[in-house]
Amino acid sequence: MSKRGNSDQFEVRLGRIRSPSGSTRLRGFFGQVRYGGKRLAGASRHYRKTQRNFAQQSHFARRVLVKAHIQRLSGSGAKVQTLHLKYIERDSAARDGERGKLYNGTSLEADRDTFMERSQGDRHQFRFIISPEDAGELASLTDFTRDLVSDMEKDLGTKLEWAAANHYDTAQPHIHLVVRGMREDGSDLVIPRDYVSYGLRCRAQELAELELGPVSELEGRTRMARMTSQERWTQIDFQLTQSADGSGIIDMSGPAPQGRFWERQLQKKRLAFLTRMRLAEHAGRGRWTLKPDMRDILVRMGERGDRLKSIHRAMRDNKNVRRVDGASIFDPLTRDARQVTGRILSTGIADDVNDRAFVILDGMDGKAVYVDIGKAEHLVGLETGQIVTAHPADIDPKPSDHTIAKIASEHGGLYSPALHAVSDKRARPEFIQSHVRRLEALRRAGLVKRFPDGSWRIPEDYLSRARQYGERMASRRPAIIELETDLNLADMVKAEGATWLDRDLRDHGYRDAAYGFGRDVEEAKSRRRDILIARKVMRKDQQRLSPENYNDLVKADLEAAGLELESRIGKPFIAAPESGKIAGLYIQRVTRTSGQYALIERAKDFTLVPWRQVMERNLGKSVTGIVRGSQISWHLSRGRSIS
């Protein structure tokens, strides 16, 4: 639309859709944001050249790691923004375990709500993690950030609206910086990828060197010398792999480059250490062969060492003594992986730069267990003292995958809801729809193809692709944490409704546990049994709680919840049926001693049904479920929320 003359007049030209540059490929808005505009492309090349010159000036540069992410704010993006800002303000992020504080260019205590309110209507925002290698030596990370943003404003030609927080809760102090995706004139902010990769990093390194001075050769050599005997992936290992030929052979038989004899000596010392670890093999005079998976092994060894330190720190903070052995690091990807139940000793961030979080459990078997849970957003709702179960991520093909593969094999590699209905005349529509949802997930991952008529091309290796998808998802979230109860053992002993102790007493009775949290649980179960006998829920000759007794406790708890909610909702409570259909509006989540329930409101009454995480995106919307025993299959609408 022209900016001159009448803005309501425009001319339509028919033809092929092209990008603004005239190429046949149309790049969407977020593609433009991600790759940046032409105006800054030249500047990016300048900074890439400057970065090379900067590295050439000093072999030991003040290194700064910069990681960037573009977050869309449409749809659920606003909620994600709230979670992210709360996350970077979290407890233990500041020095001495204090709560992190947001700041900006004018205030040391920026208001989160104000920043979010001003961001309403933005299409996107930029998130940066800035980690100077020498962050601990800088006088102030806050002043460093303000200077860096000032340089960004000069480079991008606009004032920026931003908020940041400094984190000291990992081995490497770093900065979380959030920048609104809008220029001061109201247009969308576009930052070229090269500027993030080279320009911003160059600016940060220049600021670090301006304050701390250049790294002396003695300091640089000392840093590298420490790496020669570390059981983790190091800068020297990177240099070695870069100098290896295609078959993994490193040839150091020739003379060292002029002025780099000391570096050659450190590399040889590292190779001798790798040889003792059987990650390299001496292949004759001045030659070594590197093991192909050397990098993966060293990375895992480094992670293992960091995780064991986290376990010991959690035990020290809780004044607990627990066993630590090979099973103390939960590995959900092994074939014999089992779920682990325990009390949360601590939660934390293992790698803030790559967004990896963990929980440490006081396990039922008397061991402290480290559990990698993937992104830091999965920590939301988890607190120390809660009793949870860590489930290994399911990487195997699901039953629905086997059904899809079977139907496709019978119909020339095609699957569709109609073919499914023909193959299984007893299949309900919602059951077939669950298979379609599974295929949609794999389609978004690029593993299957959907035709315009709603049918699907299923490849012969579909099951291996389904497993590949499972492994990909598991790498992002290796373990699923299921909350068992917020109550401590003492409160569960006296509770009126069904508790986690009652479930354990029903499913397992009494178990041998002479040590740790498991022993605490068994002692609490014994006291709970005495109370249930006094309330005539159990008989004296019962050692286990029967399913009927347990269900009576659940029903009593739900009836008590219904009575409490009736006065507020103004409708009567009706217990959910044991089988059949449930439909209504999902109003809220209700937490009781017997578990978490979804409040489903109908025209004349309301009911409570077991809550699932997937329901949260349908808060205030119509939901329909089919009850079969203790299982509910939900159909969640995608309509607008009802206020």
XYZ file of C-alpha atoms in Angstrom:
643
model
C 0.000 0.000 0.000
C 1.465 3.387 -0.987
C 2.328 5.898 1.683
C 1.613 8.764 -0.740
C -1.808 9.917 -1.852
C -4.961 8.066 -0.884
C -3.904 5.079 1.250
C -7.109 3.244 0.338
C -6.093 2.988 -3.327
C -3.947 0.121 -4.473
C -3.344 -1.848 -7.625
C -3.589 -5.650 -7.840
C -1.126 -7.447 -10.092
C -1.774 -11.093 -10.828
C 1.105 -13.494 -11.143
C 3.412 -15.762 -9.172
C 3.952 -14.892 -5.537
C 7.519 -13.792 -5.032
C 9.609 -12.571 -2.177
C 10.427 -8.837 -1.927
C 13.853 -9.599 -3.381
C 12.294 -11.032 -6.522
C 13.287 -14.632 -5.856
C 10.732 -17.352 -6.440
C 10.804 -18.331 -2.786
C 8.578 -16.290 -0.467
C 10.120 -15.769 2.949
C 7.608 -15.315 5.759
C 7.745 -12.620 8.414
C 9.611 -14.714 10.946
C 12.028 -15.809 8.260
C 12.808 -12.127 7.693
C 13.250 -11.595 11.439
C 15.508 -14.630 11.761
C 17.763 -13.781 8.836
C 17.575 -9.990 9.076
C 17.222 -7.200 6.534
C 19.532 -6.166 3.747
C 20.295 -2.849 5.403
C 22.205 -4.562 8.204
C 23.704 -7.351 6.099
C 26.713 -5.219 5.184
C 27.230 -4.335 8.831
C 27.115 -8.024 9.714
C 29.851 -8.789 7.207
C 31.867 -5.977 8.722
C 31.523 -7.481 12.192
C 32.394 -10.944 10.923
C 35.590 -9.484 9.481
C 36.177 -7.541 12.711
C 35.697 -10.742 14.701
C 38.333 -12.530 12.635
C 40.740 -9.623 13.099
C 39.982 -9.565 16.825
C 40.813 -13.260 17.131
C 43.985 -12.840 15.086
C 45.249 -9.983 17.262
C 45.433 -12.227 20.326
C 45.472 -16.005 20.447
C 43.896 -15.769 23.914
C 40.785 -13.617 23.464
C 38.317 -12.726 26.210
C 35.755 -15.217 24.990
C 32.008 -14.577 25.356
C 29.339 -17.121 24.466
C 26.152 -15.612 23.021
C 23.040 -17.705 22.469
C 19.905 -16.221 20.887
C 16.297 -17.285 20.476
C 13.348 -15.608 18.743
C 10.090 -16.142 20.661
C 6.770 -15.641 18.900
C 4.257 -13.910 21.144
C 1.080 -14.892 19.294
C -1.155 -17.659 20.663
C 0.397 -19.128 23.801
C 3.487 -16.922 23.430
C 2.253 -14.442 26.052
C 2.035 -17.241 28.628
C 5.489 -18.456 27.616
C 6.807 -14.910 28.098
C 5.395 -14.802 31.634
C 7.002 -18.148 32.483
C 10.334 -17.037 31.033
C 10.453 -13.769 32.992
C 9.485 -15.589 36.188
C 12.148 -18.165 35.436
C 14.980 -15.655 35.077
C 13.797 -13.992 38.322
C 13.762 -17.321 40.148
C 15.131 -17.998 43.621
C 18.839 -18.858 43.877
C 19.621 -17.053 40.606
C 21.401 -14.150 42.327
C 24.449 -14.237 44.571
C 24.113 -16.169 47.848
C 20.925 -17.881 46.649
C 18.828 -14.703 46.659
C 16.037 -14.084 44.174
C 17.165 -12.762 40.805
C 16.145 -9.200 39.939
C 15.154 -7.756 36.601
C 16.864 -4.532 35.578
C 16.996 -2.324 32.498
C 18.800 0.775 31.290
C 17.268 3.086 33.904
C 16.326 0.936 36.899
C 17.943 -1.769 38.986
C 14.491 -3.169 39.798
C 12.532 -3.273 36.542
C 8.847 -4.202 36.868
C 8.018 -7.479 35.143
C 4.301 -6.705 34.743
C 5.038 -3.326 33.135
C 7.428 -4.932 30.649
C 4.848 -7.602 29.739
C 2.085 -4.995 29.394
C 4.178 -2.886 27.022
C 5.006 -6.036 25.039
C 1.338 -6.770 24.325
C 0.816 -6.628 20.587
C 4.472 -7.428 19.774
C 4.816 -10.184 17.216
C 8.035 -11.485 18.724
C 10.834 -10.841 21.192
C 14.536 -11.661 21.264
C 16.085 -13.652 24.102
C 19.813 -13.750 24.641
C 22.057 -15.624 27.056
C 25.409 -13.837 27.343
C 28.133 -15.748 29.153
C 31.571 -14.082 29.413
C 34.290 -16.610 30.167
C 35.701 -14.196 32.753
C 32.319 -13.105 34.158
C 33.505 -13.638 37.720
C 36.236 -11.027 37.230
C 33.975 -8.286 35.826
C 33.166 -5.543 38.326
C 29.450 -5.558 37.452
C 27.477 -7.747 35.053
C 24.722 -5.119 35.168
C 27.016 -2.338 33.900
C 28.461 -4.761 31.338
C 24.944 -5.488 30.031
C 23.981 -1.825 29.866
C 27.118 -1.002 27.880
C 26.463 -3.925 25.536
C 22.845 -2.875 24.878
C 24.044 0.690 24.250
C 26.382 -0.670 21.562
C 23.523 -2.730 20.109
C 21.364 0.396 19.864
C 24.084 2.186 17.900
C 24.558 -0.787 15.568
C 20.826 -1.346 14.987
C 19.973 2.346 14.732
C 17.177 2.361 17.300
C 16.501 2.575 21.025
C 15.737 -0.842 22.501
C 13.310 -1.725 25.256
C 14.737 -4.562 27.311
C 14.974 -6.331 30.649
C 17.756 -8.528 31.991
C 18.752 -10.604 35.016
C 22.136 -11.870 36.166
C 22.508 -15.519 37.148
C 25.144 -16.871 39.500
C 23.634 -20.301 40.238
C 25.792 -22.250 37.784
C 29.552 -22.663 37.511
C 29.625 -19.867 34.912
C 27.874 -16.542 35.811
C 25.844 -15.244 32.862
C 23.159 -12.793 31.779
C 19.617 -13.373 30.511
C 18.614 -10.490 28.225
C 15.090 -10.055 26.793
C 14.586 -7.451 24.040
C 11.206 -6.371 22.679
C 10.785 -7.085 18.979
C 9.855 -3.495 18.167
C 11.868 -0.451 17.122
C 11.274 2.959 18.689
C 9.228 4.033 15.620
C 6.784 1.141 16.183
C 8.024 -1.056 13.334
C 9.184 -4.632 13.845
C 12.763 -5.090 15.003
C 14.855 -7.254 12.690
C 18.307 -8.444 13.797
C 20.446 -10.254 11.199
C 21.700 -13.702 12.134
C 25.293 -12.705 11.370
C 25.054 -9.802 13.802
C 24.076 -12.215 16.585
C 26.756 -14.737 15.619
C 29.592 -12.272 15.078
C 28.721 -8.630 15.745
C 27.132 -8.997 19.185
C 29.752 -11.492 20.325
C 32.507 -9.189 19.067
C 31.006 -6.234 20.945
C 30.784 -8.292 24.159
C 34.380 -9.504 23.842
C 35.601 -5.956 23.192
C 33.848 -4.746 26.365
C 35.345 -7.591 28.418
C 38.824 -6.841 27.101
C 38.349 -3.092 27.649
C 37.650 -3.710 31.349
C 40.000 -6.610 32.088
C 42.696 -5.991 29.532
C 44.001 -8.550 27.043
C 44.675 -12.090 28.202
C 48.398 -12.429 28.790
C 50.205 -15.308 27.139
C 51.146 -16.673 30.557
C 47.480 -16.631 31.676
C 46.384 -18.236 28.425
C 49.008 -20.990 28.651
C 48.024 -21.670 32.256
C 44.359 -22.054 31.257
C 45.240 -24.522 28.529
C 47.632 -26.470 30.775
C 44.744 -27.177 33.190
C 42.847 -28.801 30.340
C 45.424 -31.500 29.653
C 44.155 -33.801 32.424
C 40.449 -32.924 32.572
C 37.907 -35.703 32.086
C 35.664 -33.595 29.863
C 35.587 -32.077 26.381
C 38.123 -29.221 26.218
C 39.408 -26.563 23.858
C 42.508 -28.687 23.220
C 40.300 -31.604 22.133
C 38.572 -29.308 19.660
C 41.945 -28.259 18.239
C 43.007 -31.900 17.929
C 39.875 -32.949 16.067
C 40.243 -29.952 13.726
C 43.812 -30.986 12.863
C 42.927 -34.677 12.310
C 42.539 -35.994 8.775
C 39.463 -37.786 7.468
C 40.440 -41.078 9.138
C 40.974 -39.464 12.559
C 44.796 -39.493 12.390
C 46.787 -36.602 13.864
C 50.291 -36.109 12.487
C 52.682 -34.169 14.748
C 55.884 -35.553 13.324
C 56.760 -32.256 11.638
C 58.040 -29.096 13.321
C 55.633 -26.973 15.342
C 54.497 -23.636 13.859
C 56.798 -20.763 14.730
C 56.109 -19.491 18.245
C 53.711 -22.360 18.991
C 56.078 -24.999 20.373
C 54.465 -24.656 23.821
C 51.023 -25.356 22.280
C 52.337 -28.474 20.541
C 53.698 -29.691 23.896
C 50.314 -29.229 25.596
C 48.567 -31.075 22.757
C 50.971 -34.006 23.094
C 50.407 -34.076 26.836
C 46.661 -34.166 26.247
C 47.046 -36.972 23.706
C 49.022 -39.004 26.254
C 46.162 -38.526 28.742
C 43.552 -39.522 26.111
C 45.651 -42.603 25.285
C 45.559 -43.711 28.931
C 41.767 -43.256 28.802
C 41.718 -45.385 25.605
C 40.194 -42.512 23.644
C 43.288 -42.202 21.456
C 45.944 -44.621 20.231
C 49.597 -43.950 19.507
C 50.152 -44.900 15.859
C 53.893 -44.478 15.540
C 56.328 -41.622 15.519
C 54.420 -38.365 16.144
C 51.096 -39.857 15.040
C 47.905 -40.621 16.969
C 44.484 -41.969 16.053
C 41.433 -40.522 17.807
C 38.481 -42.724 18.745
C 35.469 -41.732 16.569
C 33.149 -41.236 19.551
C 35.751 -39.476 21.700
C 33.777 -36.231 21.868
C 30.537 -37.916 22.985
C 32.369 -39.889 25.694
C 34.160 -36.818 27.066
C 30.964 -34.758 27.068
C 29.158 -37.498 29.018
C 32.068 -37.789 31.468
C 31.978 -34.049 32.103
C 28.227 -34.137 32.646
C 28.555 -37.087 35.027
C 31.123 -35.268 37.150
C 28.927 -32.157 37.341
C 25.891 -34.253 38.276
C 27.669 -36.067 41.091
C 28.743 -32.686 42.490
C 25.096 -31.554 42.402
C 24.006 -34.681 44.316
C 26.590 -34.150 47.056
C 25.678 -30.453 47.297
C 21.970 -31.331 47.710
C 22.748 -33.852 50.449
C 24.935 -31.314 52.235
C 22.236 -28.618 52.057
C 19.576 -31.033 53.379
C 21.912 -32.548 55.982
C 21.174 -35.992 54.528
C 23.528 -38.909 54.009
C 22.492 -41.168 51.150
C 24.216 -43.788 49.024
C 25.683 -42.609 45.722
C 26.624 -45.153 43.040
C 26.228 -45.806 39.323
C 22.438 -45.843 39.640
C 22.414 -42.368 41.207
C 22.184 -40.768 37.768
C 18.810 -41.571 36.227
C 19.312 -42.753 32.653
C 15.876 -42.977 31.021
C 17.161 -44.066 27.604
C 18.480 -47.455 28.665
C 16.399 -50.516 27.821
C 16.000 -51.481 31.479
C 15.113 -47.953 32.670
C 12.656 -47.976 35.575
C 10.630 -45.228 37.167
C 11.969 -43.708 40.380
C 9.811 -42.385 43.219
C 11.181 -40.111 45.911
C 11.107 -36.798 47.744
C 12.591 -33.755 45.987
C 15.817 -32.702 47.711
C 16.610 -29.894 45.303
C 15.957 -28.511 41.837
C 18.324 -26.545 39.658
C 19.766 -25.585 36.307
C 22.574 -27.793 35.053
C 23.257 -25.795 31.908
C 21.549 -22.418 31.615
C 23.117 -21.716 28.235
C 21.652 -24.887 26.686
C 18.539 -24.806 28.903
C 18.912 -28.041 30.896
C 17.287 -28.461 34.313
C 17.364 -31.226 36.915
C 15.785 -32.491 40.115
C 17.522 -34.546 42.797
C 15.349 -37.139 44.520
C 15.687 -38.820 47.883
C 14.785 -42.269 46.538
C 12.801 -45.023 48.212
C 15.861 -47.292 48.090
C 18.004 -44.957 50.196
C 19.878 -43.461 47.226
C 20.024 -39.873 46.031
C 19.111 -39.768 42.324
C 19.889 -37.066 39.745
C 17.167 -36.694 37.073
C 17.640 -34.614 33.903
C 14.210 -33.173 32.999
C 15.140 -31.134 29.915
C 14.082 -27.499 29.599
C 13.968 -25.237 32.644
C 10.250 -24.600 32.041
C 9.621 -28.150 33.296
C 10.642 -26.968 36.774
C 7.435 -24.933 37.054
C 5.365 -26.300 39.946
C 8.169 -28.465 41.368
C 9.314 -27.648 44.913
C 11.553 -29.259 47.486
C 9.714 -31.672 49.766
C 7.201 -32.828 47.149
C 6.926 -36.553 46.479
C 7.195 -37.281 42.761
C 7.814 -40.129 40.337
C 10.291 -39.798 37.472
C 9.144 -41.787 34.439
C 11.542 -42.553 31.592
C 10.555 -40.984 28.312
C 8.768 -43.479 26.088
C 10.836 -43.842 22.918
C 9.332 -47.063 21.572
C 6.585 -46.971 18.925
C 3.156 -46.597 20.517
C 0.321 -49.120 20.069
C -1.259 -46.631 17.668
C 1.902 -46.765 15.518
C 1.608 -50.539 15.196
C -2.072 -50.174 14.240
C -1.243 -47.532 11.615
C 1.547 -49.674 10.150
C -0.726 -52.740 10.013
C -3.559 -50.898 8.230
C -1.102 -49.299 5.777
C 0.468 -52.675 4.949
C -2.996 -53.976 4.041
C -3.821 -50.988 1.796
C -0.740 -50.338 -0.298
C 1.018 -48.054 2.175
C -1.981 -45.786 2.798
C -3.793 -44.907 6.017
C -6.977 -42.884 6.490
C -9.793 -42.712 9.051
C -12.064 -44.455 6.545
C -9.617 -47.333 6.035
C -9.238 -47.609 9.815
C -13.008 -47.869 10.245
C -13.152 -50.618 7.595
C -10.289 -52.566 9.222
C -11.751 -52.300 12.731
C -15.529 -51.916 12.766
C -15.520 -51.628 16.582
C -13.203 -48.597 16.578
C -14.898 -45.480 17.954
C -14.428 -42.138 16.109
C -12.464 -40.620 19.002
C -10.172 -43.682 19.007
C -9.477 -43.256 15.278
C -8.934 -39.535 15.788
C -6.179 -40.266 18.321
C -4.279 -42.085 15.537
C -4.683 -39.045 13.255
C -3.279 -36.792 15.991
C -0.283 -39.090 16.273
C 0.331 -38.842 12.521
C 0.018 -35.045 12.674
C 2.803 -34.938 15.264
C 5.049 -37.042 13.039
C 4.134 -34.948 9.993
C 5.271 -31.768 11.764
C 8.569 -33.552 12.389
C 8.845 -34.302 8.660
C 8.526 -38.085 9.051
C 5.239 -38.786 7.213
C 3.214 -37.145 4.434
C -0.473 -36.187 4.392
C -2.476 -35.921 1.167
C -5.120 -33.200 0.556
C -7.929 -35.770 0.869
C -6.916 -36.549 4.464
C -5.169 -39.848 3.727
C -1.548 -40.542 4.644
C 1.422 -42.127 2.895
C 2.973 -44.493 5.433
C 6.592 -45.481 4.584
C 7.761 -49.077 5.003
C 10.122 -48.022 7.801
C 7.338 -46.185 9.658
C 7.961 -47.944 12.988
C 11.660 -47.056 12.958
C 10.692 -43.464 12.145
C 8.262 -43.481 15.074
C 11.089 -44.607 17.345
C 13.332 -41.922 15.858
C 10.656 -39.354 16.768
C 10.496 -40.763 20.303
C 14.265 -40.461 20.698
C 14.143 -36.885 19.432
C 11.454 -35.958 21.957
C 13.318 -37.788 24.729
C 16.465 -35.745 24.102
C 14.426 -32.621 24.859
C 12.681 -34.115 27.897
C 14.456 -37.290 29.049
C 12.204 -37.834 32.066
C 8.604 -36.962 32.902
C 8.061 -35.847 36.498
C 4.671 -36.830 37.891
C 3.630 -35.121 41.117
C 2.390 -37.676 43.635
C 1.566 -35.290 46.482
C 2.347 -31.862 47.937
C 1.746 -33.179 51.467
C 4.542 -34.273 53.754
C 4.429 -37.663 55.467
C 3.161 -36.268 58.787
C 0.184 -34.533 57.122
C -0.688 -37.630 55.089
C -0.818 -39.769 58.227
C -3.666 -37.605 59.617
C -5.478 -36.699 56.354
C -9.192 -37.413 55.881
C -9.183 -38.375 52.184
C -7.138 -40.848 50.185
C -3.419 -40.021 50.144
C -0.301 -41.189 48.400
C 0.470 -43.269 51.511
C -2.878 -45.042 51.035
C -2.093 -45.774 47.398
C 1.252 -47.245 48.411
C -0.420 -49.251 51.187
C -2.926 -50.554 48.624
C -0.424 -51.376 45.864
C 2.564 -52.623 47.867
C 1.575 -53.241 51.457
C 4.725 -53.163 53.595
C 8.209 -53.335 52.126
C 11.651 -53.865 53.617
C 13.361 -50.478 53.868
C 16.008 -50.093 56.505
C 17.501 -46.880 55.220
C 16.673 -43.354 54.055
C 13.393 -42.031 52.733
C 12.014 -45.546 52.159
C 12.248 -46.274 55.881
C 10.479 -42.961 56.651
C 7.653 -43.975 54.301
C 7.195 -47.408 55.885
C 7.054 -45.898 59.382
C 4.448 -43.362 58.189
C 2.388 -46.163 56.597
C 2.325 -48.027 59.906
C 0.992 -44.935 61.705
C -1.528 -44.350 58.898
C -2.801 -47.922 59.182
C -3.459 -47.426 62.894
C -5.548 -44.341 62.128
C -7.514 -46.106 59.350
C -8.249 -48.981 61.759
C -9.488 -46.478 64.345
C -11.757 -44.925 61.678
C -13.015 -48.420 60.774
C -11.732 -48.102 57.202
C -9.452 -51.130 57.721
C -9.669 -54.191 59.928
C -6.927 -55.184 62.351
C -6.204 -58.344 60.394
C -5.551 -56.361 57.150
C -1.960 -55.594 56.199
C -2.888 -53.993 52.867
C -5.585 -51.485 52.040
C -8.111 -53.125 49.707
C -9.112 -51.369 46.443
C -12.669 -51.061 47.806
C -11.412 -49.347 50.984
C -9.266 -47.017 48.910
C -12.167 -46.109 46.593
C -14.295 -45.308 49.639
C -11.635 -42.824 50.782
C -11.551 -41.214 47.310
C -15.346 -40.915 47.148
C -15.478 -39.363 50.605
C -12.800 -36.847 49.591
C -14.641 -35.901 46.380
C -17.954 -35.546 48.185
C -16.302 -33.200 50.681
C -14.815 -31.202 47.789
C -18.220 -31.082 46.059
C -19.907 -29.678 49.166
C -17.226 -26.990 49.496
C -17.623 -25.970 45.827
C -21.448 -26.027 45.638
C -21.911 -22.730 47.476
C -19.423 -20.949 45.213
C -20.649 -22.390 41.914
C -24.345 -22.333 42.780
C -25.014 -25.769 41.317
C -25.194 -29.258 42.849
C -22.257 -31.678 42.694
C -22.841 -34.994 40.875
C -20.244 -37.785 41.040
C -18.724 -38.735 37.680
C -20.049 -41.965 36.135
C -17.892 -45.089 36.123
C -18.469 -45.435 32.372
C -20.061 -43.361 29.639
C -19.740 -39.826 28.293
C -18.808 -36.617 30.134
C -19.218 -33.207 28.493
C -19.062 -29.648 29.797
C -16.816 -26.654 30.405
C -13.437 -27.193 32.027
C -13.490 -24.480 34.721
C -10.503 -25.103 36.974
C -8.084 -27.595 38.503
C -8.931 -28.747 42.030
C -6.202 -30.199 44.271
C -7.263 -32.676 46.968
C -5.422 -35.147 49.146
C -6.527 -37.934 46.793
C -5.094 -36.198 43.728
C -5.779 -33.480 41.177
C -9.171 -33.137 39.531
C -10.732 -31.110 36.743
C -13.961 -29.271 37.563
C -16.387 -29.850 34.666
C -19.422 -27.538 34.765
C -22.652 -28.470 32.987
C -26.000 -26.702 32.528
C -27.537 -27.906 35.793
C -24.660 -29.353 37.820
C -20.900 -29.979 37.941
C -18.603 -32.945 38.481
C -14.948 -33.707 39.264
C -12.842 -35.985 37.079
C -9.104 -36.882 37.110
C -7.057 -33.954 35.773
C -4.434 -34.211 33.029
C -1.834 -31.630 31.989
C -3.102 -31.577 28.409
C -6.407 -30.101 29.635
C -4.803 -26.781 30.630
C -4.867 -25.453 27.087
C -8.667 -25.893 27.149
C -9.308 -23.951 30.339
C -12.711 -22.301 29.958
C -13.563 -24.368 26.880
C -15.860 -27.266 26.121
C -14.410 -30.727 26.630
C -15.844 -34.179 25.955
C -14.583 -37.404 27.470
C -15.407 -41.087 27.274
C -15.032 -42.910 30.604
C -13.954 -46.555 30.594
C -13.197 -47.719 34.108
C -10.389 -45.571 35.505
C -9.432 -44.202 32.063
C -10.852 -41.136 30.301
C -10.267 -40.386 26.628
C -10.678 -36.621 26.100
C -11.699 -34.743 22.956
C -10.495 -31.164 23.429
C -12.038 -28.438 21.307
C -10.028 -25.694 19.649
C -12.701 -23.065 19.907
C -12.484 -19.735 21.675
C -12.341 -19.595 25.424
C -15.493 -18.802 27.278
C -15.153 -16.069 29.855
